Tab-separated table of C-alpha atoms and ligand atoms in Angstrom:
chain	number	residue	atom	x	y	z
A	1	MET	CA	-19.037	23.947	55.460
A	2	ALA	CA	-16.318	22.436	57.676
A	3	SER	CA	-13.033	24.222	57.115
A	4	LEU	CA	-9.384	23.354	57.635
A	5	LEU	CA	-6.445	25.753	57.435
A	6	HIS	CA	-3.210	23.822	56.906
A	7	LEU	CA	0.020	25.726	57.660
A	8	ASP	CA	3.580	24.533	57.156
A	9	SER	CA	6.565	26.440	58.492
A	10	ALA	CA	9.489	24.056	57.925
A	11	ALA	CA	12.093	25.812	55.794
A	12	ASN	CA	13.007	22.445	54.286
A	13	ARG	CA	10.794	21.800	51.248
A	14	SER	CA	12.965	19.009	49.837
A	15	GLY	CA	10.620	16.197	50.890
A	16	GLU	CA	12.630	15.338	54.022
A	17	SER	CA	10.568	17.421	56.431
A	18	VAL	CA	8.893	15.397	59.161
A	19	SER	CA	6.421	18.126	60.144
A	20	ARG	CA	5.369	18.515	56.497
A	21	GLU	CA	4.856	14.770	56.150
A	22	LEU	CA	2.687	14.726	59.286
A	23	THR	CA	0.579	17.808	58.465
A	24	SER	CA	-0.067	16.437	55.009
A	25	LEU	CA	-1.181	13.134	56.544
A	26	PHE	CA	-3.562	15.136	58.739
A	27	ALA	CA	-4.900	17.086	55.760
A	28	ARG	CA	-5.442	13.933	53.698
A	29	ALA	CA	-7.356	12.178	56.479
A	30	TRP	CA	-9.409	15.312	57.227
A	31	THR	CA	-10.364	15.892	53.600
A	32	GLU	CA	-11.326	12.217	53.225
A	33	VAL	CA	-14.073	12.927	55.768
A	34	ASN	CA	-15.005	16.467	54.767
A	35	GLY	CA	-14.040	16.770	51.108
A	36	PRO	CA	-11.693	19.374	49.640
A	37	ALA	CA	-14.049	22.365	49.482
A	38	GLY	CA	-13.265	23.774	52.949
A	39	TYR	CA	-9.534	23.013	52.770
A	40	ARG	CA	-6.971	25.806	52.567
A	41	TYR	CA	-3.191	25.470	52.466
A	42	ARG	CA	-0.539	28.068	53.303
A	43	ASP	CA	3.141	27.268	52.964
A	44	LEU	CA	4.965	29.877	55.055
A	45	ALA	CA	8.303	28.903	53.493
A	46	ALA	CA	7.153	29.131	49.860
A	47	ASP	CA	5.210	32.317	50.541
A	48	PRO	CA	6.734	33.968	53.635
A	49	VAL	CA	4.775	36.520	55.622
A	50	PRO	CA	6.819	39.724	55.678
A	51	PRO	CA	8.226	40.777	59.049
A	52	LEU	CA	6.471	43.650	60.782
A	53	ASP	CA	7.439	47.179	59.924
A	54	THR	CA	6.834	50.719	61.222
A	55	ALA	CA	3.587	51.066	59.259
A	56	TYR	CA	2.091	47.953	60.892
A	57	CYS	CA	3.057	49.255	64.321
A	58	THR	CA	1.790	52.814	63.833
A	59	LEU	CA	-1.535	51.573	62.449
A	60	GLY	CA	-1.823	49.087	65.307
A	61	ARG	CA	-1.085	51.800	67.863
A	62	ARG	CA	-3.796	54.033	66.350
A	63	VAL	CA	-6.299	51.177	66.604
A	64	GLU	CA	-5.277	50.568	70.230
A	65	ARG	CA	-5.993	54.217	71.054
A	66	VAL	CA	-9.532	53.880	69.687
A	67	GLY	CA	-10.119	50.587	71.513
A	68	LEU	CA	-12.031	47.585	70.274
A	69	LEU	CA	-12.420	48.152	66.551
A	70	PRO	CA	-13.783	45.469	64.193
A	71	ARG	CA	-11.325	44.745	61.395
A	72	GLU	CA	-13.848	45.991	58.824
A	73	ARG	CA	-13.335	49.492	60.272
A	74	VAL	CA	-9.538	49.476	60.448
A	75	PRO	CA	-9.269	51.096	56.962
A	76	GLU	CA	-10.876	54.242	58.443
A	77	LEU	CA	-7.710	54.699	60.513
A	78	VAL	CA	-5.204	53.958	57.757
A	79	THR	CA	-2.914	56.882	56.952
A	80	GLY	CA	-0.687	56.745	53.891
A	81	ALA	CA	0.385	54.123	51.399
A	82	ALA	CA	2.714	52.195	53.708
A	83	GLU	CA	-0.050	51.584	56.263
A	84	ALA	CA	-2.476	50.637	53.467
A	85	ARG	CA	0.075	48.084	52.239
A	86	ALA	CA	0.648	46.761	55.764
A	87	TRP	CA	-3.091	46.271	56.259
A	88	ALA	CA	-3.494	44.713	52.801
A	89	VAL	CA	-0.970	42.030	53.826
A	90	THR	CA	-2.406	41.553	57.317
A	91	ARG	CA	-6.172	41.441	56.825
A	92	PRO	CA	-6.367	38.368	54.520
A	93	LEU	CA	-4.259	36.356	56.964
A	94	ILE	CA	-6.571	37.230	59.854
A	95	ASP	CA	-9.644	36.476	57.723
A	96	GLU	CA	-8.169	33.135	56.718
A	97	LEU	CA	-7.554	32.130	60.322
A	98	LEU	CA	-10.973	33.280	61.524
A	99	ALA	CA	-12.688	31.367	58.713
A	100	ALA	CA	-11.089	28.088	59.787
A	101	GLY	CA	-12.892	25.688	62.097
A	102	THR	CA	-9.685	23.657	62.436
A	103	VAL	CA	-6.072	24.765	62.011
A	104	VAL	CA	-3.200	22.309	61.664
A	105	ILE	CA	0.244	23.851	62.069
A	106	GLY	CA	3.528	22.201	61.155
A	107	ALA	CA	6.042	23.600	63.632
A	108	PRO	CA	9.625	22.356	63.667
A	109	MET	CA	11.900	23.280	66.549
A	110	TYR	CA	14.522	25.772	65.440
A	111	ASN	CA	16.998	26.825	68.116
A	112	LEU	CA	14.696	25.708	70.915
A	113	SER	CA	11.752	27.689	69.578
A	114	VAL	CA	9.574	27.987	66.453
A	115	PRO	CA	10.851	28.985	62.983
A	116	ALA	CA	10.975	32.706	62.241
A	117	LEU	CA	8.608	31.944	59.329
A	118	LEU	CA	5.918	30.849	61.784
A	119	LYS	CA	6.673	33.672	64.204
A	120	ALA	CA	6.245	36.190	61.360
A	121	TRP	CA	2.736	34.793	60.707
A	122	ILE	CA	1.917	34.926	64.424
A	123	ASP	CA	3.151	38.520	64.783
A	124	ARG	CA	1.193	39.569	61.708
A	125	ILE	CA	-2.159	38.003	62.623
A	126	THR	CA	-2.027	39.293	66.197
A	127	PHE	CA	-3.045	42.780	65.133
A	128	PRO	CA	-4.731	44.731	67.941
A	129	GLY	CA	-8.316	43.544	68.360
A	130	ALA	CA	-8.059	40.970	65.545
A	131	PHE	CA	-9.600	38.160	67.580
A	132	ALA	CA	-11.960	40.214	69.725
A	133	ASP	CA	-15.622	39.475	69.215
A	134	PRO	CA	-17.285	42.893	68.942
A	135	ALA	CA	-20.603	41.305	69.964
A	136	GLY	CA	-19.497	40.039	73.361
A	137	GLY	CA	-15.881	41.016	73.915
A	138	GLY	CA	-14.775	37.343	74.007
A	139	SER	CA	-12.373	35.699	71.581
A	140	ARG	CA	-13.387	34.771	68.064
A	141	LEU	CA	-10.996	31.822	68.406
A	142	ARG	CA	-13.045	30.228	71.201
A	143	ASP	CA	-14.447	27.526	68.881
A	144	THR	CA	-11.318	27.072	66.756
A	145	LYS	CA	-9.562	23.703	67.020
A	146	VAL	CA	-5.787	23.960	66.772
A	147	VAL	CA	-3.562	20.955	66.137
A	148	VAL	CA	0.161	21.646	66.400
A	149	VAL	CA	2.396	19.082	64.734
A	150	ALA	CA	5.851	19.550	66.202
A	151	ALA	CA	9.115	17.983	65.012
A	152	ARG	CA	12.490	18.258	66.680
A	153	GLY	CA	15.898	16.805	66.260
A	154	GLY	CA	16.426	16.082	69.948
A	155	ALA	CA	14.279	14.912	72.847
A	156	TYR	CA	12.606	17.322	75.231
A	157	GLY	CA	9.819	15.211	76.716
A	158	PRO	CA	9.435	13.856	80.240
A	159	GLY	CA	12.597	12.116	81.398
A	160	SER	CA	14.809	13.829	78.808
A	161	GLY	CA	16.218	16.274	81.345
A	162	ARG	CA	15.634	18.999	78.761
A	163	GLN	CA	12.002	19.895	79.342
A	164	ASP	CA	13.037	23.356	80.518
A	165	GLN	CA	14.685	23.984	77.115
A	166	ASP	CA	11.495	23.482	75.108
A	167	PHE	CA	10.324	26.927	73.995
A	168	GLN	CA	8.474	25.471	71.013
A	169	THR	CA	5.352	23.662	72.263
A	170	PRO	CA	4.942	25.602	75.555
A	171	TYR	CA	5.185	28.828	73.561
A	172	LEU	CA	2.453	27.773	71.115
A	173	ARG	CA	0.276	26.499	73.964
A	174	ALA	CA	0.626	29.822	75.782
A	175	TYR	CA	0.048	31.847	72.610
A	176	PHE	CA	-3.180	30.148	71.543
A	177	GLY	CA	-4.425	29.912	75.125
A	178	ARG	CA	-3.845	33.599	75.676
A	179	HIS	CA	-5.799	34.420	72.525
A	180	GLY	CA	-8.831	32.419	73.521
A	181	VAL	CA	-8.412	28.879	72.176
A	182	PRO	CA	-9.673	26.690	75.032
A	183	GLU	CA	-7.252	24.036	76.292
A	184	ALA	CA	-9.734	21.334	75.178
A	185	ASN	CA	-9.468	22.611	71.583
A	186	LEU	CA	-5.651	22.554	71.517
A	187	SER	CA	-3.711	19.406	70.605
A	188	PHE	CA	-0.025	18.714	70.203
A	189	VAL	CA	1.561	15.835	68.322
A	190	THR	CA	5.334	15.650	68.525
A	191	ALA	CA	7.924	13.621	66.630
A	192	GLU	CA	11.229	13.662	68.491
A	193	LEU	CA	14.820	12.717	67.656
A	194	THR	CA	14.208	13.343	63.966
A	195	VAL	CA	17.922	13.854	63.267
A	196	ALA	CA	18.991	10.556	64.863
A	197	GLY	CA	18.807	8.888	61.462
A	198	VAL	CA	21.332	11.251	59.924
A	199	MET	CA	23.742	12.231	62.702
A	200	PRO	CA	26.262	9.457	63.460
A	201	HIS	CA	26.709	10.399	67.112
A	202	LEU	CA	22.945	9.965	67.647
A	203	ALA	CA	22.781	6.540	65.984
A	204	ARG	CA	21.943	4.855	69.296
A	205	PHE	CA	18.645	6.778	69.338
A	206	ARG	CA	17.437	5.529	65.948
A	207	GLN	CA	15.041	3.010	67.442
A	208	ASP	CA	13.580	5.678	69.790
A	209	ALA	CA	13.217	8.020	66.813
A	210	ALA	CA	11.360	5.369	64.801
A	211	VAL	CA	9.000	4.718	67.727
A	212	SER	CA	8.358	8.449	68.144
A	213	LEU	CA	7.631	8.932	64.430
A	214	ALA	CA	5.319	5.912	64.258
A	215	ALA	CA	3.415	7.166	67.307
A	216	ALA	CA	3.163	10.660	65.796
A	217	ARG	CA	1.830	9.267	62.495
A	218	ALA	CA	-0.790	7.207	64.319
A	219	GLU	CA	-1.816	10.130	66.525
A	220	VAL	CA	-2.067	12.531	63.581
A	221	ALA	CA	-4.295	10.069	61.702
A	222	ARG	CA	-6.443	9.566	64.810
A	223	GLN	CA	-6.777	13.293	65.467
A	224	ALA	CA	-7.534	14.074	61.833
A	225	SER	CA	-10.352	11.609	61.563
A	226	ALA	CA	-11.755	12.497	65.012
A	227	ARG	CA	-11.561	16.248	64.343
A	228	GLY	CA	-12.757	15.728	60.777
A	229	ARG	CA	-15.789	13.718	61.898
A	230	ALA	CA	-16.589	16.239	64.660
A	231	ALA	CA	-16.429	19.102	62.138
A	232	ALA	CA	-18.613	17.171	59.692
A	233	SER	CA	-21.255	16.403	62.326
A	234	THR	CA	-21.278	20.024	63.537
A	235	VAL	CA	-22.053	21.323	60.080
A	236	ARG	CA	-24.571	18.576	59.319
A	237	ALA	CA	-26.595	19.129	62.498
A	238	PRO	CA	-29.858	20.885	61.621
A	239	GLY	CA	-29.637	24.603	62.269
A	240	ALA	CA	-26.012	24.334	63.394
A	241	VAL	CA	-23.644	27.222	62.814
A	242	THR	CA	-20.951	26.363	60.272
A	243	SER	CA	-17.569	25.962	61.945
B	301	FMN	C1	17.815	26.109	61.886
B	301	FMN	C2	17.584	24.832	62.658
B	301	FMN	C3	17.638	24.859	64.025
B	301	FMN	C4	17.385	23.704	64.754
B	301	FMN	N1	17.408	23.765	66.110
B	301	FMN	C5	17.116	22.651	66.827
B	301	FMN	C6	17.067	22.705	68.251
B	301	FMN	O1	17.301	23.727	68.879
B	301	FMN	N2	16.771	21.564	68.915
B	301	FMN	C7	16.480	20.401	68.261
B	301	FMN	O2	16.178	19.418	68.920
B	301	FMN	N3	16.506	20.315	66.916
B	301	FMN	C8	16.812	21.420	66.196
B	301	FMN	N4	16.822	21.362	64.831
B	301	FMN	C9	16.440	20.117	64.169
B	301	FMN	C10	14.976	20.153	63.735
B	301	FMN	O3	14.131	20.443	64.821
B	301	FMN	C11	14.572	18.845	63.136
B	301	FMN	O4	15.409	18.551	62.020
B	301	FMN	C12	13.129	18.839	62.698
B	301	FMN	O5	12.773	17.563	62.224
B	301	FMN	C13	12.896	19.892	61.620
B	301	FMN	O6	11.557	19.844	61.161
B	301	FMN	P1	11.212	19.219	59.731
B	301	FMN	O7	11.665	17.775	59.772
B	301	FMN	O8	9.751	19.361	59.608
B	301	FMN	O9	11.975	20.011	58.696
B	301	FMN	C14	17.093	22.501	64.081
B	301	FMN	C15	17.049	22.481	62.680
B	301	FMN	C16	17.300	23.630	61.983
B	301	FMN	C17	17.230	23.597	60.477
């Protein structure tokens, strides 16, 4: 079955969030092609992933000393209730990511980077060896498609003079690339100037903001149906491995 993991990390759940609007557009278009059965939603603001603690780190360090250890065997190294709790929070999040053929991530820019809510999920899932394929030593994310839907109040694209201040999309590109998602499987859709409509001193950018949002909506819809159709044809091909 084709599978989609839909993550939102905007703290704003009031209905005003641009990244939430766009990820939900993606999810709707994807499920139109593939149906709802393989769809999974995680709202990192409604259900925040707890920040790392000593138990997570000590368990992770013990796993690192052993080397490449499949996650099924991590419980053998757990010592004490705090580590058991840390692993009980961590393992389902890793499983959820690894089960997804496609991941769409709503990622607003907060203070030039990603929200702490998203960073907490990233820190948690990046447990030592979590993505290592015990069979071949490669990454278990090598076939995962990742679509990042970014929103930001200002403009950081080419010509903005602020490209060097964008620690949001380059960070996510570097993170997923480092953990084995091929560049061809990584997409970014960005809506810029999202606060131009509300901040009086940015009123002159309202037209640019509207153009950026319209382009982002169109690109999200295009990506969702292209990725959705690709996922559907992969799983329908005779003998194909489910992605
Ligand atoms: C805590 C916080 C920090 C922000 N920092 C920045 C920033 O550094 N640069 C920027 O362009 N916009 C910044 N913004 C504006 C958001 O990026 C913008 O409102 C975006 O649309 C938020 O995503 P959302 O619409 O999905 O909620 C910030 C907003 C918040 C709430």
